[in-house]
mmCIF file of C-alpha atoms and ligand atoms in Angstrom:
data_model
loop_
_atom_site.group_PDB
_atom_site.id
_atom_site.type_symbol
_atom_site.label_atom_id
_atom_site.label_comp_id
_atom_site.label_asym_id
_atom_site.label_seq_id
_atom_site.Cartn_x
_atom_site.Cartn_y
_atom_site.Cartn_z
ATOM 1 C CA UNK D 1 -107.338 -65.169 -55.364
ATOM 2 C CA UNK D 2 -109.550 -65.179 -52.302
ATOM 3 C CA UNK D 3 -112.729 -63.369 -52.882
ATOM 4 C CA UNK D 4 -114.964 -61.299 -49.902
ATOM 5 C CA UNK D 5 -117.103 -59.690 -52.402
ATOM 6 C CA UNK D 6 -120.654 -59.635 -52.018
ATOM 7 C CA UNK D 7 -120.956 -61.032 -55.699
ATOM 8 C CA UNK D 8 -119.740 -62.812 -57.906
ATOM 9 C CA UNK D 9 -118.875 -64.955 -55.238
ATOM 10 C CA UNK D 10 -116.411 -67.988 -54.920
ATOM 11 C CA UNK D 11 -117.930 -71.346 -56.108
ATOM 12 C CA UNK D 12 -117.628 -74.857 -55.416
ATOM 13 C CA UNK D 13 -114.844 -77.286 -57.239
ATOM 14 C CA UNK D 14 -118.010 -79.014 -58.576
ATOM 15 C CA UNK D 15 -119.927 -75.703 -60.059
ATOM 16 C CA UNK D 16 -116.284 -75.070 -61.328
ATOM 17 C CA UNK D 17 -115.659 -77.883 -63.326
ATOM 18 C CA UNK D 18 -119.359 -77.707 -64.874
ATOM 19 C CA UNK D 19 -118.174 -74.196 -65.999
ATOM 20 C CA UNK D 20 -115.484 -75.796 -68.010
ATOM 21 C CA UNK D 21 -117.453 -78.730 -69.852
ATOM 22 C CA UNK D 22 -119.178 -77.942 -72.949
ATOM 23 C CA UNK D 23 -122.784 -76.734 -73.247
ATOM 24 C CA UNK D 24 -125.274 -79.104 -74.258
ATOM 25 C CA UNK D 25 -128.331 -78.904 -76.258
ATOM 26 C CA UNK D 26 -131.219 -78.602 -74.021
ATOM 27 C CA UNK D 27 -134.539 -78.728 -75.687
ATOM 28 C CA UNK D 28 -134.497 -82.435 -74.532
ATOM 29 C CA UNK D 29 -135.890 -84.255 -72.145
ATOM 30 C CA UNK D 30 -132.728 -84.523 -70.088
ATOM 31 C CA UNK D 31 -132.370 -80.592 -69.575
ATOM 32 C CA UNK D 32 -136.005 -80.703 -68.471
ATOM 33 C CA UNK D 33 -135.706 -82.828 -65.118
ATOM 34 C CA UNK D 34 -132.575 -80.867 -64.524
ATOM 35 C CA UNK D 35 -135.148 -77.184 -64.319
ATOM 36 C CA UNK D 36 -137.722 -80.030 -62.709
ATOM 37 C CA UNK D 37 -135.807 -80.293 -59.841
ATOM 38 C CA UNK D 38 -134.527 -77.032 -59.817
ATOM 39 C CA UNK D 39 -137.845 -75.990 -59.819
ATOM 40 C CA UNK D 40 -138.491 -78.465 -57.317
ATOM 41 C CA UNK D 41 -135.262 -77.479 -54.497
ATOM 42 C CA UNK D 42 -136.094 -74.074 -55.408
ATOM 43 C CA UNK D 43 -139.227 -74.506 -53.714
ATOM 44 C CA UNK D 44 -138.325 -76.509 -50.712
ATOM 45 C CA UNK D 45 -135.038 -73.936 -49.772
ATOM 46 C CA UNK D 46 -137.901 -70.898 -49.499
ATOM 47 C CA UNK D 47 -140.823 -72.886 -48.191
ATOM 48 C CA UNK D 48 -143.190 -72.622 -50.715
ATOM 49 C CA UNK D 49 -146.620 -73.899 -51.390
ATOM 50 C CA UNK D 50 -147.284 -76.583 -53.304
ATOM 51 C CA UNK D 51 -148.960 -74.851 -56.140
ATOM 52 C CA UNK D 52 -146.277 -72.278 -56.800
ATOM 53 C CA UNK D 53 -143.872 -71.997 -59.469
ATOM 54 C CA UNK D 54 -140.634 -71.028 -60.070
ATOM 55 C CA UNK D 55 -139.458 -69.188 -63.333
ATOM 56 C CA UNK D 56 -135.561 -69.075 -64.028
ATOM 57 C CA UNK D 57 -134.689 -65.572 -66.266
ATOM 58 C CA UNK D 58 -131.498 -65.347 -68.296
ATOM 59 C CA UNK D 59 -130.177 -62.139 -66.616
ATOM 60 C CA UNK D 60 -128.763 -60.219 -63.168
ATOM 61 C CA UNK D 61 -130.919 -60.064 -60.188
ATOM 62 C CA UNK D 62 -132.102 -56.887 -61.690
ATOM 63 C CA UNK D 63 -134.222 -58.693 -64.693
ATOM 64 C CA UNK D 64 -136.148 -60.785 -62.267
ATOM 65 C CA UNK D 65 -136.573 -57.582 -60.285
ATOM 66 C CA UNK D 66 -138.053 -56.158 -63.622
ATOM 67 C CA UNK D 67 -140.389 -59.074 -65.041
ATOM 68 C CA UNK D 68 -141.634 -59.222 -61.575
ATOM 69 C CA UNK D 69 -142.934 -55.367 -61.665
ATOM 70 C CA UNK D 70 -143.689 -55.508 -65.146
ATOM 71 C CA UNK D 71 -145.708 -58.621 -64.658
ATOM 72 C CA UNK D 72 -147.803 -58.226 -61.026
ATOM 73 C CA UNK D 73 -147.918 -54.652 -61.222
ATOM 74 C CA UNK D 74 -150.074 -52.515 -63.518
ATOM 75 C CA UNK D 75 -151.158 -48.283 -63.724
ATOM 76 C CA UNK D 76 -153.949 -49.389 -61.070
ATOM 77 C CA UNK D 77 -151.489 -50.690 -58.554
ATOM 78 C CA UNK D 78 -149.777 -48.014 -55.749
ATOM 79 C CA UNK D 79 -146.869 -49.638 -54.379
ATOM 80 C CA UNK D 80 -144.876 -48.817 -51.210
ATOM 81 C CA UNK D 81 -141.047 -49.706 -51.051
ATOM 82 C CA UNK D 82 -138.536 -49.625 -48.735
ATOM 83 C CA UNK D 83 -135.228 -47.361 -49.594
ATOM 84 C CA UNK D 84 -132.559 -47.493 -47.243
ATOM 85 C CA UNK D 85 -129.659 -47.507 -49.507
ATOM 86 C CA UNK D 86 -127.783 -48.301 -53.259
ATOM 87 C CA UNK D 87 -130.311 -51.082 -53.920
ATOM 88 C CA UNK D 88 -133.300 -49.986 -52.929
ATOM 89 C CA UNK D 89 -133.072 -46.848 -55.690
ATOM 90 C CA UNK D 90 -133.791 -49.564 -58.231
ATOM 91 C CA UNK D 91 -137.385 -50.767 -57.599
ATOM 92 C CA UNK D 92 -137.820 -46.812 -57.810
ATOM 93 C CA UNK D 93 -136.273 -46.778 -61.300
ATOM 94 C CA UNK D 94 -138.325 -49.910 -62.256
ATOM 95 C CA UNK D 95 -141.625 -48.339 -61.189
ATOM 96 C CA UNK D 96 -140.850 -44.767 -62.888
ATOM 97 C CA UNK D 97 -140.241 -46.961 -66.198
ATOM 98 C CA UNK D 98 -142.792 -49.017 -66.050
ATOM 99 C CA UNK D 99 -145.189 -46.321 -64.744
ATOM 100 C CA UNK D 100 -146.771 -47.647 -61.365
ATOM 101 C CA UNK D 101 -147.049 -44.801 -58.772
ATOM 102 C CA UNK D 102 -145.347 -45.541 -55.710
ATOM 103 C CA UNK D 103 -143.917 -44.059 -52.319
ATOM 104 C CA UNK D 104 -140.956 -44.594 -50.863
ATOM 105 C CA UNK D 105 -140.285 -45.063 -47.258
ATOM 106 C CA UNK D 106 -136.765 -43.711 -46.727
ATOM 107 C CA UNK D 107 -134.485 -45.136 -43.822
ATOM 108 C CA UNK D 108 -131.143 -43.783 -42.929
ATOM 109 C CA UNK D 109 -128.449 -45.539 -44.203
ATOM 110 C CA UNK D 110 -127.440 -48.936 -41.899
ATOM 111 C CA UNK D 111 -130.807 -48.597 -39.841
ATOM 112 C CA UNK D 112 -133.575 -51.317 -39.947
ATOM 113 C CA UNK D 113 -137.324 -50.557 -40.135
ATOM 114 C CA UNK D 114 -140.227 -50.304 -37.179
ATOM 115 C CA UNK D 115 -143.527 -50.884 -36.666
ATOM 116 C CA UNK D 116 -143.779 -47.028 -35.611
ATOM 117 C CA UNK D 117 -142.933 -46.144 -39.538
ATOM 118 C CA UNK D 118 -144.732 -49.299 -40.904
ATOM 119 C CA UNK D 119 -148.159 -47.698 -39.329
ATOM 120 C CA UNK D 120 -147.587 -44.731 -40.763
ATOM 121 C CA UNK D 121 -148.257 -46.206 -43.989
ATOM 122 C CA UNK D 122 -151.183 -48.327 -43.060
ATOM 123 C CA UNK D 123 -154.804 -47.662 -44.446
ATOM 124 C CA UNK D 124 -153.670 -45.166 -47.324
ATOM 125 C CA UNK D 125 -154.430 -47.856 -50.033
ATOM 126 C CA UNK D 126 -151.495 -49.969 -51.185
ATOM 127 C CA UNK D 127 -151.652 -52.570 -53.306
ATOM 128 C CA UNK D 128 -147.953 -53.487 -53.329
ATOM 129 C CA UNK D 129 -144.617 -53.711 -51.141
ATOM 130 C CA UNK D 130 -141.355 -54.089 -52.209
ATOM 131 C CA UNK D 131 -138.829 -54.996 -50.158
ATOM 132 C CA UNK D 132 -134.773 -55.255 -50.974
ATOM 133 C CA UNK D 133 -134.486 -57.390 -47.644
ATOM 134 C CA UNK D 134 -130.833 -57.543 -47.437
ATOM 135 C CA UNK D 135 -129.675 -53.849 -48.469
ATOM 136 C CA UNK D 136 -126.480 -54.926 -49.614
ATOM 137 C CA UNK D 137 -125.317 -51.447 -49.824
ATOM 138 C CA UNK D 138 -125.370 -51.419 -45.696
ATOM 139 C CA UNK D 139 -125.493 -54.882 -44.804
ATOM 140 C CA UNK D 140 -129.023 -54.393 -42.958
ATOM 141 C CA UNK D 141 -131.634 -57.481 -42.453
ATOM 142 C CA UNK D 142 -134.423 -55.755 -42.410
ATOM 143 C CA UNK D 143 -137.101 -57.345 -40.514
ATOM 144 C CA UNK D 144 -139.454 -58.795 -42.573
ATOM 145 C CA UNK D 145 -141.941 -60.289 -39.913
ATOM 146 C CA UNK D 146 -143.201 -56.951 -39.182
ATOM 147 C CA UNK D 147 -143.358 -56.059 -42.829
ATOM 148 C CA UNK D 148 -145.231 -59.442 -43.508
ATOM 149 C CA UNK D 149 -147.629 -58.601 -40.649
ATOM 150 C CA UNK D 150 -148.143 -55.156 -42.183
ATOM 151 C CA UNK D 151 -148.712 -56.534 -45.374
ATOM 152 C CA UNK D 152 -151.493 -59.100 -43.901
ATOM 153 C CA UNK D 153 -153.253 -56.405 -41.996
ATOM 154 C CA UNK D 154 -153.351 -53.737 -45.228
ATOM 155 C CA UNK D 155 -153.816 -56.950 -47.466
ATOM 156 C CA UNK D 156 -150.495 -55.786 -49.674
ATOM 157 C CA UNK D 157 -148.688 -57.690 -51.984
ATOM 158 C CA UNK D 158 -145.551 -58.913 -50.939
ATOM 159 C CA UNK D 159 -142.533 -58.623 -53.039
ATOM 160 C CA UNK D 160 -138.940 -59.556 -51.422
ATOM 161 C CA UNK D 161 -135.799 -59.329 -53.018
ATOM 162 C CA UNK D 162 -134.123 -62.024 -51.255
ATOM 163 C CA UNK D 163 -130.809 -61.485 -54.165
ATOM 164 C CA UNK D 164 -128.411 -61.257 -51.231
ATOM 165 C CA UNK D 165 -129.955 -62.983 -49.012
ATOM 166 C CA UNK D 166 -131.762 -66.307 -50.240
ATOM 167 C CA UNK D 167 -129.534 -69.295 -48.226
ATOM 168 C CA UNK D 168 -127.655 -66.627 -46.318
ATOM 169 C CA UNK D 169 -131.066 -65.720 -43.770
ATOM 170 C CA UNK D 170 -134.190 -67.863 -43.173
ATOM 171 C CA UNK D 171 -137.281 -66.725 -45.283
ATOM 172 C CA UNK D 172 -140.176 -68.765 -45.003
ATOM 173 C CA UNK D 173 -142.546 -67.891 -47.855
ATOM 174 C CA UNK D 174 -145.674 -69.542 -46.511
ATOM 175 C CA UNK D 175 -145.342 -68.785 -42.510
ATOM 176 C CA UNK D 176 -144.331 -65.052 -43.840
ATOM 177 C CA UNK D 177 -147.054 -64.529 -46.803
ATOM 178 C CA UNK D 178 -144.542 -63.494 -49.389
ATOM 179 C CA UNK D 179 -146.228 -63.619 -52.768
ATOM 180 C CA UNK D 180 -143.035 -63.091 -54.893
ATOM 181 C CA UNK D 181 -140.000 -64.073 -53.873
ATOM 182 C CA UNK D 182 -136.683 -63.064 -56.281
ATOM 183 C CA UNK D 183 -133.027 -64.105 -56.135
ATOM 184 C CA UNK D 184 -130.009 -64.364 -58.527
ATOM 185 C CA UNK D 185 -127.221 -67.040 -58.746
ATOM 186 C CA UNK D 186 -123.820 -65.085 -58.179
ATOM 187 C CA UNK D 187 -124.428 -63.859 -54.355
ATOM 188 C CA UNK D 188 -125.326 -67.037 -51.993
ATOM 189 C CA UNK D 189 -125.994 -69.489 -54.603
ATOM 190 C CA UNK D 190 -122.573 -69.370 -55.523
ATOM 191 C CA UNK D 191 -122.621 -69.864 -59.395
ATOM 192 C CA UNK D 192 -121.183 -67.810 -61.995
ATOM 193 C CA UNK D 193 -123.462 -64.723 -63.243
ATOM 194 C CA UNK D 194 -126.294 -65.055 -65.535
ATOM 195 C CA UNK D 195 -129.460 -66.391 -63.956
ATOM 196 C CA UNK D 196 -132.526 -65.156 -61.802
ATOM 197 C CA UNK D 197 -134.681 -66.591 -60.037
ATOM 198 C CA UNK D 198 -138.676 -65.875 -59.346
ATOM 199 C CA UNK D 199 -140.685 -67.945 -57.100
ATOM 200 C CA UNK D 200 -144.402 -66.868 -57.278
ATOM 201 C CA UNK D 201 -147.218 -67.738 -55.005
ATOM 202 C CA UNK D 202 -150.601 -68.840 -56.327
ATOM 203 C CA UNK D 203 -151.900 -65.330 -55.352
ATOM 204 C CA UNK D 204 -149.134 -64.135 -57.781
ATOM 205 C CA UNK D 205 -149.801 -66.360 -60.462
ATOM 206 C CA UNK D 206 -153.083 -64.871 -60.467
ATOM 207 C CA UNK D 207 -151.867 -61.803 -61.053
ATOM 208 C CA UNK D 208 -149.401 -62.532 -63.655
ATOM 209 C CA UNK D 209 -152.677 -64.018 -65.590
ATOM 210 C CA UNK D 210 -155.039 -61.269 -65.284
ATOM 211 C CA UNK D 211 -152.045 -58.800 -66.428
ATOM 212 C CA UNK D 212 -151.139 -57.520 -69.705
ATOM 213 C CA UNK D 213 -147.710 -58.154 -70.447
ATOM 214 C CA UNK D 214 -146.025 -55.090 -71.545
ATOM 215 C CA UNK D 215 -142.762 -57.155 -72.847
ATOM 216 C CA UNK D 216 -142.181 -59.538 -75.095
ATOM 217 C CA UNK D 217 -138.825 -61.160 -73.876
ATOM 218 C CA UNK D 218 -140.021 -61.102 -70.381
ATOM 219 C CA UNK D 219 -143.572 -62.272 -70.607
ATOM 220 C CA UNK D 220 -144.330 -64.320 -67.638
ATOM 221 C CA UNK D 221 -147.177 -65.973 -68.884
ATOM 222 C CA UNK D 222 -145.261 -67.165 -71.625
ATOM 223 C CA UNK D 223 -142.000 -68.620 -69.058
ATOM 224 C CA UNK D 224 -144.783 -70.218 -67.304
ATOM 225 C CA UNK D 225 -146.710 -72.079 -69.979
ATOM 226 C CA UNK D 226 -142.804 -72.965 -71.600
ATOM 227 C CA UNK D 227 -141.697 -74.362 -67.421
ATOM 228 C CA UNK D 228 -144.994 -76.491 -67.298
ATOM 229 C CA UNK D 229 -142.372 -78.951 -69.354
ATOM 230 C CA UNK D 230 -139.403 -77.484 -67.676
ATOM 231 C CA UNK D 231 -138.094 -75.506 -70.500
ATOM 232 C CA UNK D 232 -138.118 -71.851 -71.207
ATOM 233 C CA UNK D 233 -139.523 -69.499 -74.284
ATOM 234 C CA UNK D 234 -135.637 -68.266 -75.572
ATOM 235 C CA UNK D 235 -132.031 -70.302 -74.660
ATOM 236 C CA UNK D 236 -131.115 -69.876 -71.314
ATOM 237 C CA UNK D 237 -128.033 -69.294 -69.577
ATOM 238 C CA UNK D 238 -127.593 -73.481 -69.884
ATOM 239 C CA UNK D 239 -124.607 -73.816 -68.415
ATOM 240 C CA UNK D 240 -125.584 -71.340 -65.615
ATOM 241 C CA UNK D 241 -128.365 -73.731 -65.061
ATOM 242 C CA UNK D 242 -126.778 -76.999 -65.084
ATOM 243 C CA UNK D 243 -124.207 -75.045 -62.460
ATOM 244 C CA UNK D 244 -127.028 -73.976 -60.584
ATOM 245 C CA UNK D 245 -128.645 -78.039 -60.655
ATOM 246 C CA UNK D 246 -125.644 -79.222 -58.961
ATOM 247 C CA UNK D 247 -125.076 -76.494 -56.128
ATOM 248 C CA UNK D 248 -128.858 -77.224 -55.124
ATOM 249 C CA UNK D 249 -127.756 -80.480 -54.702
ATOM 250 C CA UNK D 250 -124.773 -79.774 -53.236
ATOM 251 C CA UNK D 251 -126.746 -77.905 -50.345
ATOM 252 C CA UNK D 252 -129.068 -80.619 -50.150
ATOM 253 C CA UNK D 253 -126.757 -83.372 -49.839
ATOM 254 C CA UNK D 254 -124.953 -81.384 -47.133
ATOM 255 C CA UNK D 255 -128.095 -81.250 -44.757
ATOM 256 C CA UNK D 256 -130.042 -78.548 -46.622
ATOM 257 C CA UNK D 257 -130.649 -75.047 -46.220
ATOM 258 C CA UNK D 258 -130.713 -74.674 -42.540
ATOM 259 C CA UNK D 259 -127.353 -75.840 -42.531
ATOM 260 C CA UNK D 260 -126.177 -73.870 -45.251
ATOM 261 C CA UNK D 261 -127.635 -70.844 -43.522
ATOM 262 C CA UNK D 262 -125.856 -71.549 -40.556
ATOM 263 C CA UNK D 263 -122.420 -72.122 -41.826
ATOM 264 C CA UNK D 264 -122.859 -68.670 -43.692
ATOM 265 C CA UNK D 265 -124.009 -67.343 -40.109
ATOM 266 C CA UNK D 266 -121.145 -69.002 -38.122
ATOM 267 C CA UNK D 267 -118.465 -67.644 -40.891
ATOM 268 C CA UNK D 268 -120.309 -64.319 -40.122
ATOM 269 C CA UNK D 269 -120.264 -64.131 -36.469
ATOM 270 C CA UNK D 270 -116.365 -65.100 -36.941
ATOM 271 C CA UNK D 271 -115.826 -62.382 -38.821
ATOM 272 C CA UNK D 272 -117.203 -60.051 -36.550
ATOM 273 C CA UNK D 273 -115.731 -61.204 -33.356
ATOM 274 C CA UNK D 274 -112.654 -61.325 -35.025
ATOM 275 C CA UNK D 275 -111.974 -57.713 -35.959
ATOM 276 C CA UNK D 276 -113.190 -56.393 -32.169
ATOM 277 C CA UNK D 277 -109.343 -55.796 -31.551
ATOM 278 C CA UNK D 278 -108.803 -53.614 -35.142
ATOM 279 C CA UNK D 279 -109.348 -49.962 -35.513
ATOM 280 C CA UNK D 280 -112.718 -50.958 -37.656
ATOM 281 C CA UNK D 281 -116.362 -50.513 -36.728
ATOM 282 C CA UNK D 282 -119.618 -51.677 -37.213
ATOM 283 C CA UNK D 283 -122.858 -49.719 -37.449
ATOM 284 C CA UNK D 284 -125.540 -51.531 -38.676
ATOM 285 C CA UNK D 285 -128.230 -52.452 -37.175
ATOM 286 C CA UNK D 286 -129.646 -56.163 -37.393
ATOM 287 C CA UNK D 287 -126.993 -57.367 -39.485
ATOM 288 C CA UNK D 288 -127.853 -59.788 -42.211
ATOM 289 C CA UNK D 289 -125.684 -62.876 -42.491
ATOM 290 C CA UNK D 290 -124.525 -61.880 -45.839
ATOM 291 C CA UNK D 291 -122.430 -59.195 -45.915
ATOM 292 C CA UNK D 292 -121.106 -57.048 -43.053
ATOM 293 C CA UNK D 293 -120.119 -53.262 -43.759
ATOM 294 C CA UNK D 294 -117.236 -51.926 -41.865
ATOM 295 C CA UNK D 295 -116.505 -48.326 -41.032
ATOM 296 C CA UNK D 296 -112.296 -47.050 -40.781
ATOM 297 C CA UNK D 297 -110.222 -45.028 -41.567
ATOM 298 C CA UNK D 298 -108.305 -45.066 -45.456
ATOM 299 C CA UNK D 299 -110.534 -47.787 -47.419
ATOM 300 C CA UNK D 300 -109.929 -46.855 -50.484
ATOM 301 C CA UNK D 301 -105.950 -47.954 -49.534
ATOM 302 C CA UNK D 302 -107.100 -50.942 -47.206
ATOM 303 C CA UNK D 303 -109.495 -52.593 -50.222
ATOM 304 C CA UNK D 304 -106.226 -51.424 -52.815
ATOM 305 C CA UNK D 305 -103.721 -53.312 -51.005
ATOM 306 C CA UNK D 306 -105.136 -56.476 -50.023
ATOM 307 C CA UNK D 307 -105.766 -56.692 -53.463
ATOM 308 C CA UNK D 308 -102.457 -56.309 -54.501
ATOM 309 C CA UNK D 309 -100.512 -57.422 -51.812
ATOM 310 C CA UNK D 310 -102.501 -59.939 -50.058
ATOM 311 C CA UNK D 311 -104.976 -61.229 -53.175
ATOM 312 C CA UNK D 312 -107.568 -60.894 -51.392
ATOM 313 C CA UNK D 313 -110.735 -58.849 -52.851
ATOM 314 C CA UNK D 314 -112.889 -57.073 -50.512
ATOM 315 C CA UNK D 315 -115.992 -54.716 -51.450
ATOM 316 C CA UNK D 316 -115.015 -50.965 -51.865
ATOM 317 C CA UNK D 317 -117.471 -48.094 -51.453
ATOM 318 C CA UNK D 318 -118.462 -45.961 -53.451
ATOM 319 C CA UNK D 319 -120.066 -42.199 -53.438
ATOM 320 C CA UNK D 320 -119.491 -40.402 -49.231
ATOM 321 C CA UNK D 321 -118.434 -43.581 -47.701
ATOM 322 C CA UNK D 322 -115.707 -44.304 -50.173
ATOM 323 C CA UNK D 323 -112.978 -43.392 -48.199
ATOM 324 C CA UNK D 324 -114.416 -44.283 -44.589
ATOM 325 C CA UNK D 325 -116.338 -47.674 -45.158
ATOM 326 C CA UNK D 326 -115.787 -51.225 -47.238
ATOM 327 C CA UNK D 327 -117.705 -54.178 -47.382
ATOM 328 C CA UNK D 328 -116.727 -58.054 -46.701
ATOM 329 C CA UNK D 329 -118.996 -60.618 -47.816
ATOM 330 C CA UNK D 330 -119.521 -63.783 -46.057
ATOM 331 C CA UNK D 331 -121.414 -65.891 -49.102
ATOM 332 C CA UNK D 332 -119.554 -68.584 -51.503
ATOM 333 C CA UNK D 333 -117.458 -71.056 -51.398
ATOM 334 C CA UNK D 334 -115.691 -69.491 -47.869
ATOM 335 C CA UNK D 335 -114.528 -71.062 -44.989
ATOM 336 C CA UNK D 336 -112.580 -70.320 -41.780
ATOM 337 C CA UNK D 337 -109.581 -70.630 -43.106
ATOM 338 C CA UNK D 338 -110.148 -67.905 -44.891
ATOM 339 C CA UNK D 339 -111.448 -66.259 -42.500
ATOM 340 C CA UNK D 340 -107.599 -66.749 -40.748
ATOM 341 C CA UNK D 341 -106.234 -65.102 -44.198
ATOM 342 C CA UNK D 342 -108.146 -62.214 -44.445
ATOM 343 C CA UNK D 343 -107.715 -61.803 -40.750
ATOM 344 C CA UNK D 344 -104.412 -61.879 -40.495
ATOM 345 C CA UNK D 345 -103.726 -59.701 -43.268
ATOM 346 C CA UNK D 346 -105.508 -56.866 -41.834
ATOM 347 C CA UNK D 347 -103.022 -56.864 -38.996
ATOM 348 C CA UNK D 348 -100.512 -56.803 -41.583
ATOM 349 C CA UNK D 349 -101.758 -53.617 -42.682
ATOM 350 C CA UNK D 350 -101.940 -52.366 -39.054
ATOM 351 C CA UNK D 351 -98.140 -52.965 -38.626
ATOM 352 C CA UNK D 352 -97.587 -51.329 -42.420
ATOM 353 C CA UNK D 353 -99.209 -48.200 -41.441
ATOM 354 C CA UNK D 354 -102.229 -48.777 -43.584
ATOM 355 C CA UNK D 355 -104.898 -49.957 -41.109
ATOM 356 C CA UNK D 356 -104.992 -46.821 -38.316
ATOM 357 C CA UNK D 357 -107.403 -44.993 -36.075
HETATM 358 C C1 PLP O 1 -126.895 -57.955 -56.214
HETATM 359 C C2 PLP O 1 -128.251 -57.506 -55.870
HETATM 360 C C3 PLP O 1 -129.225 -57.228 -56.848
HETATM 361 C C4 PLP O 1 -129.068 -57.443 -58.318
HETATM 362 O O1 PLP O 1 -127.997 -56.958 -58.943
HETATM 363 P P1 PLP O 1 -127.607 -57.492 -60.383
HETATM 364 O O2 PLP O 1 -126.338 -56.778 -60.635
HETATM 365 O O3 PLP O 1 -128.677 -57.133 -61.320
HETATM 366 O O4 PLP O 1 -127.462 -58.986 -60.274
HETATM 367 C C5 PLP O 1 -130.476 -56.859 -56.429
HETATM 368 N N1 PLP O 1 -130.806 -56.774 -55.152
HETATM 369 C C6 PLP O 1 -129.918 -57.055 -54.188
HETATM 370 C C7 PLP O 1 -130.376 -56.982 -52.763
HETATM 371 C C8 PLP O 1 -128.612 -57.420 -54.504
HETATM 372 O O5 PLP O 1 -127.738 -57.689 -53.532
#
C-alpha cells in the first residue's frame, strides 16, 4: 500500500514499530520529559516565544480547533474567518455552537485571499480571526503575512489552523503574531490518529485565564496547570504521544524543520512538474506544499483503480467536483520513488483508457 492521502498519512519505520510495543503507564516521571520535550520541539518547529505553552488534546484536529474557540473566545468576542472551502465550514459550526457571532469572508473555491478583501473588513470591530491556512479541500496556502499584518493593524486575535500545514509550509509564530497556533498528528507529523496540538502565545494564555470554561473535558486552564509537570488532566492518547516524541526527533536529527519543509516542497514541485504531460490540471492558486488538487476528467474511476489495481490511495472528491477533481498529498513518510510509482501508473491508466481528455 502506497498512500497519497492528505491524512492519515504514511509514517516512519520508527513511529511504526512504537505503534506495535505495548503502552506504558505514564503518570511517571519518565512520560513527563517525553511531553517536556515535546513541549519543548513543539515550540522550536513554529517559532515560538519563550513563555508559551503547548497543550497536547486526545482527539482529531477538530478538538483542538474546539478547546481553542471554547477557551479564547467568549459572547463578547466577534470573530472574522476565512471560508474558502470543506474546512473552513467548521470554525463556522464551532462558533454557532459555542455561540460567538462571527462573519465569514467567503473565497471561491482554489483562490487565495487579498489585501483588497482584507480592508474591507478593517475597522468594523473584530476581536478574532480564524484562519484554516492550508484549505485542504483546495490545496490553497493562503497568505498569511497579509492576514498577520491585518490582524496587527485591527489588533485581532490570531488563530491559524496550521492541521495540514505545520512542517509542510514555514509559519513563524513570533515574526507573524499568531496567538494560537493548532495542528494534529496524522497530516505532516506523520503519526497515527489521535492527538492535537495547541501552541498558545502569552497573549493567549491570558485569555484562556480570564475565560470561563464552558467544558469540563476540555478546560484549558486545567491542561495547563496538569502540563506545568508535563502530564495531562485525563489519559492521553500515550502511545500517540510516545509516536509523536520520536518523529520530533526524527525531524530534528535530520536537520530540523527547514529541511523537513523542504523535502515536502521538493516532493511537491516533483509532483507537479511531473504530470505537465497528462490530461490533468491545476487551478489553485498559491499552492501549499501539502496537498495539490488536480482537475480531469473520470476521478471517481482514476482514484477507484489505482486503488485496486495499482495500491496506491489517492484523495477522492466529494460533493460537484467528485467526478472532475482528486487530491494527492505530498506529507508522510513519501519519497521520490514514490513519486516514480504513482507517476507511472497514471500513464498506465492513460494507455487503459481510464486517464483521457
Ligand atoms: C485534517 C484537517 C483538520 C482536522 O480534521 P480532523 O478530522 O478533526 O483531524 C482541520 N483543519 C485542516 C486544515 C485539516 O486539514
Amino acid at each position: 500500500m502506497l498512500n497519497f492521502t492528505v491524512g492519515p498519512v504514511m509514517s516512519s519505520e520508527q513511529v511504526l514499530k512504537i505503534g506495535g510495543d505495548q503502552t506504558p503507564y505514564f503518570r511517571n516521571d519518565e512520560f513527563s520529559q517525553v511531553m517536556f520535550e515535546n513541549e519543548k520541539l513543539m515550540k522550536e518547529f513554529v517559532y515560538a516565544d519563550d513563555d508559551s505553552r503547548v497543550v497536547f488534546i486526545t482527539g482529531s484536529g477538530t478538538a483542538a480547533m474546539e478547546t481553542t474557540v471554547m477557551n479564547v473566545f467568549n459572547e463578547n468576542d466577534k470573530v472574522l474567518f476565512v471560508k474558502g472551502g470543506g474546512v473552513g465550514q467548521r470554525f463556522v459550526d464551532l462558533c454557532d455552537v459555542n455561540e460567538i457571532s462571527y462573519d465569514e469572508i467567503n473565497l471561491d473555491f482554489g483562490c487565495d485571499i487579498t489585501e483588497e478583501i482584507l480592508d474591507s473588513y478593517s475597522g468594523n470591530g473584530y476581536t478574532g480571526f480564524l484562519v484554516n491556512i492550508c484549505e485542504t479541500s483546495s490545496g490553497v496556502y493562503y497568505n498569511l503575512d497579509l492576514i498577520s499584518e491585518f490582524c496587527q493593524k485591527n489588533q485581532i486575535f490570531l488563530v491559524v489552523d496550521a492541521i495540514s500545514s505545520f512542517l509542510a509550509n514555514p509559519l513563524n509564530m513570533t515574526q507573524q503574531k499568531i496567538d494560537v497556533i493548532i495542528t494534529g498528528s496524522q497530516k505532516a507529523l506523520a503519526c497515527p490518529p489521535g492527538i492535537s496540538v495547541i501552541v498558545l502565545s502569552q497573549n493567549a494564555l491570558k485569555r484562556v485565564e480570564n475565560n470561563k470554561s464552558k467544558c469540563m473535558y476540555f478546560d484549558l486552564k486545567n491542561a495547563l496547570k496538569n502540563a506545568e509537570r508535563g502530564q495531562t488532566p485525563f489519559t492521553p492518547a500515550v502511545g500517540i504521544l510516545l509516536q509523536i516524541n520520536a518523529r520530533l526527533n526524527e525531524i530534528k536529527s535530520n536537520g530540523g524543520v527547514e529541511v523537513e519543509i523542504n523535502r515536502i516542497a521538493n516532493l511537491a514541485n516533483d509532483f507537479r512538474e511531473r504530470i505537465s504531460d497528462l490530461p490533468f490540471e491545476i487551478k489553485t492558486e498559491s499552492l501549499a506544499n501539502s496537498v495539490t488538487a488536480v482537475h480531469c476528467k473520470n476521478a471517481l474511476e482514476i482514484v477507484d483503480k489505482l486503488k485496486l489495481d495499482y495500491g496506491i490511495w489517492i484523495n477522492p472528491n466529494g460533493g460537484e467536483l467528485a467526478d472532475n477533481m482528486f487530491r494527492v498529498g505530498h506529507i508522510g513518510y513519501l519519497t521520490i520513488e514514490d513519486n516514480d510509482k504513482l507517476i507511472e501508473a497514471f500513464h498506465d491508466l492513460e494507455k487503459r483508457g481510464i486517464v483521457h481528455d
